[in-house]
Short mmCIF file of C-alpha atoms and ligand atoms in Angstrom, two decimals:
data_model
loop_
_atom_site.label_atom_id
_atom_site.label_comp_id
_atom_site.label_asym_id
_atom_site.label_seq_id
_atom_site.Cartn_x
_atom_site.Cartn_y
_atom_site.Cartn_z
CA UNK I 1 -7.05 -28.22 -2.21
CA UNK I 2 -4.09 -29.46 -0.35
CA UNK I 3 -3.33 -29.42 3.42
CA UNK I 4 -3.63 -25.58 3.23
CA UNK I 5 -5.23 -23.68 6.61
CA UNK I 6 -7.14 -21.01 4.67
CA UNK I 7 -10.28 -22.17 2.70
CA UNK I 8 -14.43 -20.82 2.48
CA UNK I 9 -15.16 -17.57 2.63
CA UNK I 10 -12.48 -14.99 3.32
CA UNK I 11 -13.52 -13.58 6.64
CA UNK I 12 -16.39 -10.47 6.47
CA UNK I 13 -15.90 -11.13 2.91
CA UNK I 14 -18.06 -11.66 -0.19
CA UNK I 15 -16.01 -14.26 -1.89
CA UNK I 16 -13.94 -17.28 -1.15
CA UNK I 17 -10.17 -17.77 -1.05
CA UNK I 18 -10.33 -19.81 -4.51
CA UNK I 19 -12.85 -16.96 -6.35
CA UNK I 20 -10.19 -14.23 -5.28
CA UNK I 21 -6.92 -15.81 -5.86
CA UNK I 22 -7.84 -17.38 -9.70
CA UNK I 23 -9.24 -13.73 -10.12
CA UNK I 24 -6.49 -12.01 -9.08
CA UNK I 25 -4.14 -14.32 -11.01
CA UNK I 26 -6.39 -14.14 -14.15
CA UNK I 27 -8.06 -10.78 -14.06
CA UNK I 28 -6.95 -8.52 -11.83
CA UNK I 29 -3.21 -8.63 -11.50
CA UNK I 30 -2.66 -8.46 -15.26
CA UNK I 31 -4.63 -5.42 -15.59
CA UNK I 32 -2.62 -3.68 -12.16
CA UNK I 33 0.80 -4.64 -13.32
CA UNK I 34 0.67 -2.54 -16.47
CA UNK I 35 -1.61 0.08 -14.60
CA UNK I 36 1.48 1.30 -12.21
CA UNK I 37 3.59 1.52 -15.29
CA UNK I 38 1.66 4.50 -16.37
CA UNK I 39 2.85 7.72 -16.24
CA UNK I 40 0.12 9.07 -13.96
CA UNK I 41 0.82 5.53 -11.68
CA UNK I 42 4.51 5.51 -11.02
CA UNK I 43 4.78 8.87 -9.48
CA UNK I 44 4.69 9.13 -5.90
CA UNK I 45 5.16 12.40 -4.13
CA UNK I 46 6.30 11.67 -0.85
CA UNK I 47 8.33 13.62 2.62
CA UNK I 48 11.03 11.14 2.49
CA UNK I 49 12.74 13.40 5.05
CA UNK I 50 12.35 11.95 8.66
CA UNK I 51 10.06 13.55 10.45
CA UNK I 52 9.90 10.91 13.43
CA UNK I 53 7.63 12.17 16.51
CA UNK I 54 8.10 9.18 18.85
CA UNK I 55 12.10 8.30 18.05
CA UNK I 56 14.74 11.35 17.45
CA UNK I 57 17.59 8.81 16.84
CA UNK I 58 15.61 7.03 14.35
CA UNK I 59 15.57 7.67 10.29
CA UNK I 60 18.65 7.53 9.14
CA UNK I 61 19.68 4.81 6.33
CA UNK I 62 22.95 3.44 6.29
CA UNK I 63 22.16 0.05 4.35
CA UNK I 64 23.39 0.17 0.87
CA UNK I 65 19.78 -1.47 -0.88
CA UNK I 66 17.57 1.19 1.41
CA UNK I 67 18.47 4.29 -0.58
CA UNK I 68 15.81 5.80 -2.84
CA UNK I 69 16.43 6.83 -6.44
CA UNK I 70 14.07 10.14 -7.18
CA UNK I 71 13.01 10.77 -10.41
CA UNK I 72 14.64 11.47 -13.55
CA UNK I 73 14.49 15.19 -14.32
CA UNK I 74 13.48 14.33 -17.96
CA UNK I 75 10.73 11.19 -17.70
CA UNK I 76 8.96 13.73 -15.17
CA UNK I 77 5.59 14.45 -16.47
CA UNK I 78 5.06 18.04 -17.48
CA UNK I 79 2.02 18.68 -15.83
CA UNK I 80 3.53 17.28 -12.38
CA UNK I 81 5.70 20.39 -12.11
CA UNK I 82 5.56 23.51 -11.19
CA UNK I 83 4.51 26.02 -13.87
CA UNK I 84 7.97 27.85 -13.14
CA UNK I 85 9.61 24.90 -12.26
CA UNK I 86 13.45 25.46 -13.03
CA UNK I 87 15.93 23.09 -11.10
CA UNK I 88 18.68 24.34 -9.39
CA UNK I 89 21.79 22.18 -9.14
CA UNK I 90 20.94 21.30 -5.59
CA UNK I 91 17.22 19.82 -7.25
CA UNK I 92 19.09 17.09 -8.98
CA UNK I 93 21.23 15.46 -6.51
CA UNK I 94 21.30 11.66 -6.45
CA UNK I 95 21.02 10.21 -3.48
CA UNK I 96 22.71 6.75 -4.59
CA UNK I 97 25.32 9.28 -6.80
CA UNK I 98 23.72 7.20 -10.18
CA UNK I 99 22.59 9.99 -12.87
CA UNK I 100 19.83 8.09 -14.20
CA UNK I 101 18.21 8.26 -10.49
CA UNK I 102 18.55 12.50 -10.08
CA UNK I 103 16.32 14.03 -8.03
CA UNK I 104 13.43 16.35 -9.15
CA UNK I 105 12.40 18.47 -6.04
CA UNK I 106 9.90 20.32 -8.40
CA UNK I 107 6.50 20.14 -7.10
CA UNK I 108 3.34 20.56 -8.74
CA UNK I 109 1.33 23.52 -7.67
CA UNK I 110 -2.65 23.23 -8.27
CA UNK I 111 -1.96 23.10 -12.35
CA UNK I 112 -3.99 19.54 -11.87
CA UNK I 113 -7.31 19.82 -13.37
CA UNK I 114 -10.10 17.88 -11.50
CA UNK I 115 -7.36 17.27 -8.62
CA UNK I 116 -7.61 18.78 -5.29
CA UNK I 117 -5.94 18.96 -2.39
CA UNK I 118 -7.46 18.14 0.87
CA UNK I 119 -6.93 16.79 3.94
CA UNK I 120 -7.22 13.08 4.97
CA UNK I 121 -8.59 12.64 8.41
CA UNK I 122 -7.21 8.95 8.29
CA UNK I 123 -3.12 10.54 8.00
CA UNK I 124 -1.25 12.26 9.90
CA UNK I 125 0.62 13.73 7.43
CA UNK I 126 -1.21 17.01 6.21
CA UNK I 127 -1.85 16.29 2.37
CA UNK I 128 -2.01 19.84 1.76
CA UNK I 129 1.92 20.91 2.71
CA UNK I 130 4.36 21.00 -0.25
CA UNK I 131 7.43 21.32 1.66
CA UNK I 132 10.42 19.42 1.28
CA UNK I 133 8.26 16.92 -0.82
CA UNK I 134 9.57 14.80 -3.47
CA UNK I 135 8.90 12.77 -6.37
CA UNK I 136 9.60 8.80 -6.46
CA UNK I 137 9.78 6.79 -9.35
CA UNK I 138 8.73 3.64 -8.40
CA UNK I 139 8.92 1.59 -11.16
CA UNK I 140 13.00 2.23 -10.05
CA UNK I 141 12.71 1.52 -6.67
CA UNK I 142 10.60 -1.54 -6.38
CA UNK I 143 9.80 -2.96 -2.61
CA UNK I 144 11.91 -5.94 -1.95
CA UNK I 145 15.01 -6.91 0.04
CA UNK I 146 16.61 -3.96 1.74
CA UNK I 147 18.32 -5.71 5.13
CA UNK I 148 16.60 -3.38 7.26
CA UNK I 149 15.89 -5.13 10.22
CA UNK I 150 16.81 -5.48 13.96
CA UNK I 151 15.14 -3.37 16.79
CA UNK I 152 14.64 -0.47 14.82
CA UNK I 153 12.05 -2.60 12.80
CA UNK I 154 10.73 -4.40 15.70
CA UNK I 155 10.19 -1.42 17.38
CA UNK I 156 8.08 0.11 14.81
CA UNK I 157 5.91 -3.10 13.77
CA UNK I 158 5.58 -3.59 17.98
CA UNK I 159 4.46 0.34 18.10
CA UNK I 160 2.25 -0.06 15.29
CA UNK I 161 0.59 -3.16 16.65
CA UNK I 162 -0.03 -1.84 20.28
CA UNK I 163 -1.34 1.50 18.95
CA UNK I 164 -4.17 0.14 17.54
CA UNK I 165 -4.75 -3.12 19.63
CA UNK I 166 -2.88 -3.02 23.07
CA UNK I 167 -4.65 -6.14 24.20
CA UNK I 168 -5.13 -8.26 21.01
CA UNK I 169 -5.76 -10.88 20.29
CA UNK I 170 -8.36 -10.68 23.39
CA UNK I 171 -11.57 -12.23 22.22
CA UNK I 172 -13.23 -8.75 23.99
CA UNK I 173 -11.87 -6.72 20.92
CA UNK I 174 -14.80 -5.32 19.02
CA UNK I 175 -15.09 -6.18 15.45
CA UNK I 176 -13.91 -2.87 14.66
CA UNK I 177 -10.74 -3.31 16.08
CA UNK I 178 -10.07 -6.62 14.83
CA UNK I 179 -10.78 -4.92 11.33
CA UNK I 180 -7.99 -2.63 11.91
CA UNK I 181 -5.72 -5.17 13.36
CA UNK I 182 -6.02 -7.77 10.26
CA UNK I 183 -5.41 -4.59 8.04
CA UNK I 184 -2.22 -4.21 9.66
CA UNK I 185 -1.17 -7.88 9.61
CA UNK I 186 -2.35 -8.36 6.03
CA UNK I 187 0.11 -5.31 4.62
CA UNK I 188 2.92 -6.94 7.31
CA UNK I 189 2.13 -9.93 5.50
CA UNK I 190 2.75 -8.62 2.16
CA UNK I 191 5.96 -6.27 3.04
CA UNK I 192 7.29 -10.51 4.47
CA UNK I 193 6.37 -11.54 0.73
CA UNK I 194 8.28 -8.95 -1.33
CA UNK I 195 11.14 -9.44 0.78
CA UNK I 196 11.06 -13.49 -0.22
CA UNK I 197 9.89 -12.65 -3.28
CA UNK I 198 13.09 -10.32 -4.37
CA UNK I 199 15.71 -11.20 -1.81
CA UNK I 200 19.19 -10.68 -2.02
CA UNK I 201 20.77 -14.02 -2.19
CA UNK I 202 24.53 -13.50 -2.65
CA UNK I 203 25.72 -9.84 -1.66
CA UNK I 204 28.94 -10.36 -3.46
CA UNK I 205 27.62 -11.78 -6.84
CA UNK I 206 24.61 -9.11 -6.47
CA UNK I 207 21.98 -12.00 -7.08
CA UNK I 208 18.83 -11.33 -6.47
CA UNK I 209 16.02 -14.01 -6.23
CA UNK I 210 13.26 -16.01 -4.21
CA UNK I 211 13.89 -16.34 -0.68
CA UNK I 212 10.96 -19.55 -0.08
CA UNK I 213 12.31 -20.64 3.34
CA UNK I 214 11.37 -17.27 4.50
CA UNK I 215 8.05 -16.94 2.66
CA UNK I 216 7.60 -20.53 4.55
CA UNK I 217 8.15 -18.93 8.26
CA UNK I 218 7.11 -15.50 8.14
CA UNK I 219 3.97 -15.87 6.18
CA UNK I 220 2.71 -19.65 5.06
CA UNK I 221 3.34 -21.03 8.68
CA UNK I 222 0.91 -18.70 10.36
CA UNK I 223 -2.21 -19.09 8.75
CA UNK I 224 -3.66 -16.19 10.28
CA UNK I 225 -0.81 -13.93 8.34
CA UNK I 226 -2.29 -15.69 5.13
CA UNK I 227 -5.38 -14.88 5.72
CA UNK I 228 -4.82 -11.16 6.64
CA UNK I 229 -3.34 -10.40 3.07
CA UNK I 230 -6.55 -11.98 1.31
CA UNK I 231 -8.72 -9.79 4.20
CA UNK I 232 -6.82 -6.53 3.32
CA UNK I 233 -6.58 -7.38 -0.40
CA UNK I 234 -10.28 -7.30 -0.56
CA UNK I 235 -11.09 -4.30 1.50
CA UNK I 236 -8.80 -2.54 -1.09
CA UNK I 237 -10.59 -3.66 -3.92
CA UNK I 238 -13.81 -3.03 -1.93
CA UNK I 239 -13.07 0.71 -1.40
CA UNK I 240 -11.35 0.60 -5.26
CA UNK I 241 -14.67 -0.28 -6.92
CA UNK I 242 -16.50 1.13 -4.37
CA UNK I 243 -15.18 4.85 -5.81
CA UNK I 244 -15.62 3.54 -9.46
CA UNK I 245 -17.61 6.25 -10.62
CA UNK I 246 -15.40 8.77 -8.94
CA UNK I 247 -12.24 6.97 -10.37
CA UNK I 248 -13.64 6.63 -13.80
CA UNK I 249 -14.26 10.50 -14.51
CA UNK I 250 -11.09 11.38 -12.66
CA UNK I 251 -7.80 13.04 -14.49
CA UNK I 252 -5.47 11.38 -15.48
CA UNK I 253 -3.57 14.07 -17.77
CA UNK I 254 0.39 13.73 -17.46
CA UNK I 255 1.10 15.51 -21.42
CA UNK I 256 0.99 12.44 -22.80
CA UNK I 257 -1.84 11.56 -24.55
CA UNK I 258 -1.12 8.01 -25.65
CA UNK I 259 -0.38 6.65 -22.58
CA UNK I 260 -2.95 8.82 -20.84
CA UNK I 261 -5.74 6.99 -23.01
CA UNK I 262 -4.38 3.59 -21.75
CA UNK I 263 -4.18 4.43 -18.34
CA UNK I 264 -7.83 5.35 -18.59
CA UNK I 265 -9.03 2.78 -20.67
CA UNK I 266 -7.06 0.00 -17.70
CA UNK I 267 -8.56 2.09 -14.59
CA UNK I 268 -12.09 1.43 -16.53
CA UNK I 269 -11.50 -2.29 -17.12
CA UNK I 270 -10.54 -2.83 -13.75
CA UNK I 271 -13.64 -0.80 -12.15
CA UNK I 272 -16.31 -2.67 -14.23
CA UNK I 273 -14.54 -5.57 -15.27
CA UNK I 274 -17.61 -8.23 -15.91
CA UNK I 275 -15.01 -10.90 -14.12
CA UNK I 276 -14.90 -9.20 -11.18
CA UNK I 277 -18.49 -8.35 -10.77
CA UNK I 278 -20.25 -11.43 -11.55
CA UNK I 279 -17.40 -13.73 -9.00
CA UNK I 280 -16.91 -10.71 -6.54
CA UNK I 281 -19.08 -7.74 -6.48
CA UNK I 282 -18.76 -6.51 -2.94
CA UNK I 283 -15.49 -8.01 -1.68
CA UNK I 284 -15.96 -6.48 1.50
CA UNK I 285 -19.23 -4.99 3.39
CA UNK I 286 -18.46 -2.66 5.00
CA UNK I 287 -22.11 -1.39 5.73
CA UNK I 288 -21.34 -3.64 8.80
CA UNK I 289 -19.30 -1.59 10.81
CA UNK I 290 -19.60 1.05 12.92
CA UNK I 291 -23.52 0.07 14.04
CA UNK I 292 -23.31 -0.29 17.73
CA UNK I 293 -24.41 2.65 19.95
CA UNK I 294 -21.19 3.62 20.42
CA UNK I 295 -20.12 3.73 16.40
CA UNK I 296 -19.56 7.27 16.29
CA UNK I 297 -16.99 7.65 18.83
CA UNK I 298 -15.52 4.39 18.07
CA UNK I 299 -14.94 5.74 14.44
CA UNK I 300 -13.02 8.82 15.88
CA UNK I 301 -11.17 6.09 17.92
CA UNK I 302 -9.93 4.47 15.81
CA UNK I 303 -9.06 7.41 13.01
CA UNK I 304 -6.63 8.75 15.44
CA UNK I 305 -5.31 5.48 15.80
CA UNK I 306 -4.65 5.09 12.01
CA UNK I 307 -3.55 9.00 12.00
CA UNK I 308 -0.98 7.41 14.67
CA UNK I 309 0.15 4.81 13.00
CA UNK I 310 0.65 6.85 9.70
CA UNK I 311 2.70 8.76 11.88
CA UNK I 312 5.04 5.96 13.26
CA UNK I 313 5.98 5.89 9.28
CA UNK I 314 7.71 8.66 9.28
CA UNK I 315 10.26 6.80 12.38
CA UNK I 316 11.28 3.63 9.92
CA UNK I 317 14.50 3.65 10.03
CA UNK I 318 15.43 2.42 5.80
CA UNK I 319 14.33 5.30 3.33
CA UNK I 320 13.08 2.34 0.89
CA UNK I 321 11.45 0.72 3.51
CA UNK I 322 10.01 4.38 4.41
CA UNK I 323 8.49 5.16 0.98
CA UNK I 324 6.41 1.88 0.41
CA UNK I 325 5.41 2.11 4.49
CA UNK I 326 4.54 5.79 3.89
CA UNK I 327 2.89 5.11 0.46
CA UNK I 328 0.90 1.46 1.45
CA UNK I 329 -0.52 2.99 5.05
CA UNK I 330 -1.55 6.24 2.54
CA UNK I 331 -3.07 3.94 0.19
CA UNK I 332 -5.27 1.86 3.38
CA UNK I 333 -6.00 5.29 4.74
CA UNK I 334 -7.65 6.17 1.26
CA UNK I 335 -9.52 3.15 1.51
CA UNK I 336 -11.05 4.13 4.74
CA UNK I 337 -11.51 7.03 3.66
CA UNK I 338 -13.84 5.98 0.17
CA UNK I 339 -15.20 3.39 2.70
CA UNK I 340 -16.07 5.48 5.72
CA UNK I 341 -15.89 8.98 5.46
CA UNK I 342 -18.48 9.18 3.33
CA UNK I 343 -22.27 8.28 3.96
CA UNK I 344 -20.70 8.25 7.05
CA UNK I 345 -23.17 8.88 10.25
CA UNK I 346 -21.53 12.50 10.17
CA UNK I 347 -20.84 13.24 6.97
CA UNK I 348 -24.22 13.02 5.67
CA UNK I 349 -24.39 13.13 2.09
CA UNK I 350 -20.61 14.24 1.74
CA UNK I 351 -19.33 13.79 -1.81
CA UNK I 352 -16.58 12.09 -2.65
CA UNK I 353 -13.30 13.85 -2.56
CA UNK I 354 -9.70 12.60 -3.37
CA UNK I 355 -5.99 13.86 -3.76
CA UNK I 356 -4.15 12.55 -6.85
CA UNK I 357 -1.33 11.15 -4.77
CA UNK I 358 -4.67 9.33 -2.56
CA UNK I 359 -5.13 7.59 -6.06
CA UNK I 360 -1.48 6.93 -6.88
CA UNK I 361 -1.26 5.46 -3.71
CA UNK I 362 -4.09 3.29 -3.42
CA UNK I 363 -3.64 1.56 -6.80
CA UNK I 364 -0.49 1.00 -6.10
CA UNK I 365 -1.11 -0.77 -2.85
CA UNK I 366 -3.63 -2.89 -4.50
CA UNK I 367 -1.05 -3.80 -7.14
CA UNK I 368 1.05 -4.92 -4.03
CA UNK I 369 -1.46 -6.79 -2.18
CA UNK I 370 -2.33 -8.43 -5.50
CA UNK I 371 1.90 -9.71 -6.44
CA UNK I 372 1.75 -10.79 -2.68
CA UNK I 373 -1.56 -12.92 -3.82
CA UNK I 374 -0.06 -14.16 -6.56
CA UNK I 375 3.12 -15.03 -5.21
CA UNK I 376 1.58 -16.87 -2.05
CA UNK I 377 -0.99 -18.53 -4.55
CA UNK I 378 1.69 -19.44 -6.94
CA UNK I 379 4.00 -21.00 -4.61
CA UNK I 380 1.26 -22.98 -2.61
CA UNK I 381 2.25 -26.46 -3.98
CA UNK I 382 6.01 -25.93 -2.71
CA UNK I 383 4.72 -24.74 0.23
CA UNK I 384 2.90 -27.47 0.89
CA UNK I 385 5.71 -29.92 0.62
CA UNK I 386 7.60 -27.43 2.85
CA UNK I 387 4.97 -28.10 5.41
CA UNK I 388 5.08 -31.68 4.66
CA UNK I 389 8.58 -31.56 6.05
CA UNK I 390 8.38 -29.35 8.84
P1 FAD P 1 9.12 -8.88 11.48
O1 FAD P 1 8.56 -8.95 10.10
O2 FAD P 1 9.87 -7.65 11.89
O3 FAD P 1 7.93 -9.13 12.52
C1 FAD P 1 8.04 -8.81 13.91
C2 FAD P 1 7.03 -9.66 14.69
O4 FAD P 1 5.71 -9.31 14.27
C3 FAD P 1 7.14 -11.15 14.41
O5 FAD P 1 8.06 -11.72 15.27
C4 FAD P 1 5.74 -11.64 14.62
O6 FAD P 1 5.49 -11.85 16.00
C5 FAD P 1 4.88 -10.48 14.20
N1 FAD P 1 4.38 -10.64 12.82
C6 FAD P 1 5.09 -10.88 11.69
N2 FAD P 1 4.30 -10.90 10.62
C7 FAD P 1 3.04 -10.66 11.05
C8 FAD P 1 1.79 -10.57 10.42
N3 FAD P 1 1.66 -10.69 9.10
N4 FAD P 1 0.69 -10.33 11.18
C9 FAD P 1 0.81 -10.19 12.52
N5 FAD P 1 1.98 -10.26 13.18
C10 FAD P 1 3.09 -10.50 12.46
N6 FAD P 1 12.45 -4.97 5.08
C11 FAD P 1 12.88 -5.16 3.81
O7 FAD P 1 13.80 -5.94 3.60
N7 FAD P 1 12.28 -4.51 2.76
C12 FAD P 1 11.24 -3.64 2.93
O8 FAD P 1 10.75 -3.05 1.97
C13 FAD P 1 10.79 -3.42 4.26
N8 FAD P 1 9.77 -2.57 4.50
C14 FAD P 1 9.39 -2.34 5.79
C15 FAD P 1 8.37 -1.42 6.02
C16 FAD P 1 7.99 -1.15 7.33
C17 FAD P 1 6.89 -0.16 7.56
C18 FAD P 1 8.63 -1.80 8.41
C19 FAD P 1 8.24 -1.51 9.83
C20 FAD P 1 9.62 -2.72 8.18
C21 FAD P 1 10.02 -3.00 6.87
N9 FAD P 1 11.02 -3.92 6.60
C22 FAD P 1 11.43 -4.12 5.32
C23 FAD P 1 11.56 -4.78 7.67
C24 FAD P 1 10.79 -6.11 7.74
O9 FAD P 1 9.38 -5.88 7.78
C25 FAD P 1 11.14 -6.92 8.98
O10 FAD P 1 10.93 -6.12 10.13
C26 FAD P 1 12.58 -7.43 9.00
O11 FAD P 1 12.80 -8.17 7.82
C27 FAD P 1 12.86 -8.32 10.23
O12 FAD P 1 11.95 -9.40 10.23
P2 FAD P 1 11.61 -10.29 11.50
O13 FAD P 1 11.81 -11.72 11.14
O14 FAD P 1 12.36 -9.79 12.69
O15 FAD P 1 10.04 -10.14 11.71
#
């Protein structure tokens, strides 16, 4: 419909751009947006410390919307803590001096039943190291607006670009690469769309609201960026029902047993919804990478690249901005890891094996590729005018 750039089959994809935005709208997002409310959902446990390798200067926050607000000592979920978990007055320090956003530095030893904690070869942050790790709410700290910008965000979006494809967009790049690459762009493309999405419009009134001129530039007028959300939208809900069985039997205890049951009962209608299987069963095949005679070492390639660009998360300079970069590149490296590290060519019949924070984290970014979906597929008509006028 419309003038629009993007329409067929989303590219290496199973289903069209129609199929997965009216599923998305219909199906999927519904189901996502009250699955990160969950207790077991909206924890995070994250380093927000920086830890930056490439930039020593870099890391510090200054802007007054980039702050994080930690958890509240009493929403925290029991079974999250520590077993002798007692907070001492320097535990529940808020960083934006609010009470209701204290800090719980309490962290959960391995009380979680069915969880265990394991590396990810994909991150470059070792999964298995509890120090100076936190917990985020992040139902209170949602990604939007934060006015980080500037070189220090150039300079990590133009290091996290030529780490994985110096000489892109050459038509040389294998398909591999170009995989990677329209990972990258799609999640860049969704970061652009909660920032117009939740923007802060007048600093002095505090009003918040849609920013549409800058949905128009960053994201609708480059069709390519459009497509790359609906690419890395469905490779997330590729490796998502990809690991159904895993996901379905996992634990998702937090003490409360009400809400526990719904979380499980809205991971299992997303993993076999009947929608979702009959318009999109394999969103993504991935059975198509990695074949050449040089798959193997390509793979390791290209893991060290994403272990790199993890990495560069730890240098962005706007805490907020830090947490959802941290959390979203953990989340894609989870799908990777569900996608290829298993059946892999070298890990031969290698079950399936995830962290609870892998799963916290890859939901979540699904939930954020999906509002970025629905906001770009919502707005289409007024972009489309916008165009008109351009
Ligand atoms: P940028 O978005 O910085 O883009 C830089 C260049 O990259 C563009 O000029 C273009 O050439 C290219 N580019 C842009 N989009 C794409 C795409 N989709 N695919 C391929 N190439 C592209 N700001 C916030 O307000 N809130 C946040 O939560 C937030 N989170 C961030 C998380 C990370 C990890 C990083 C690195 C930055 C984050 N920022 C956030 C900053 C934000 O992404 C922008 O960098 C900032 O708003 C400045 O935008 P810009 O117009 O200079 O273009």
């Amino acid at each position: 419909p419309g003038s629009r750039s993007y329409t067929g089959l989303v590219e290496d994809c199973c289903c069209d751009y129609e199929t997965a935005g009216s599923l998305n709208e219909q199906v999927l997002h519904p189901i996502l947006r009250e699955l990160v409310k969950t207790p077991f959902f909206r924890y995070f446990k994250v380093k927000l410390w920086c830890d930056c390798p490439f930039w020593p200067d870099d890391g510090m926050c200054h802007l007054r919307d980039c702050s994080v607000c930690e958890c509240q000592e009493s929403e925290f979920p029991e079974p999250f803590k520590k077993s002798s978990g007692v907070l001492s007055a320097d535990d529940v320090i808020c960083q934006e001096g609010k009470p209701q956003a204290a800090v719980d530095r309490t962290l959960d030893d391995k009380i979680f039943n069915g969880w265990i904690e394991i590396d990810n070869p994909w991150t470059y942050d070792d999964e298995t190291d509890n120090t100076a790790m936190t917990y985020v709410n992040l139902q209170l700290n949602p990604e939007r607006y934060t006015g980080y910008a500037g070189p220090s965000a150039q300079r990590i979006w133009a290091a996290v670009y030529q780490e994985n494809c110096p000489q892109y967009p050459s038509e040389d790049l294998c398909h591999e690469k170009k995989v990677m690459y329209k990972l990258i762009s799609g999640l860049h493309s969704s970061i652009s769309v909660h920032i117009a999405s939740d923007y802060l419009l007048d600093a002095f009134a505090n009003l918040w609201g849609q920013n549409l001129e800058l949905l128009y530039d960053r994201v609708w007028k480059h069709p390519d960026h459009v497509r790359n959300l609906y690419f890395v939208y469905l490779f997330v809900l590729r490796a998502v029902t990809k690991a159904a069985d895993y996901l379905e039997q996992a634990e998702y205890n937090t003490g409360n047993p009400i809400e526990d049951l719904k979380t499980q009962s809205l991971v299992r209608q997303l993993l076999y919804n009947p929608k979702l299987l009959s318009a999109c069963p394999v969103p993504f095949d991935e059975a198509k990478l990695w074949q050449g005679e040089n798959g193997p070492e390509l793979k390791q390639q290209i893991q060290q690249q994403f272990r790199n660009i993890s990495a560069v998360m730890n240098c962005v300079g706007c805490e907020k901005c830090r947490l959802w970069g941290k959390l979203q590149v953990n989340g894609l490296a989870t799908a990777l890891k569900i996608l290829f590290s298993v059946d892999g060519e070298n890990n031969q019949n290698q079950p399936l094996q995830l962290q609870r924070n892998e799963v916290i984290a890859l939901f979540n970014l699904l939930n954020r590729l999906s509002e970025s979906i629905k906001f770009v597929h919502d707005m289409e008509p007024l972009m489309e005018k916008m165009e008109r006028h351009d």
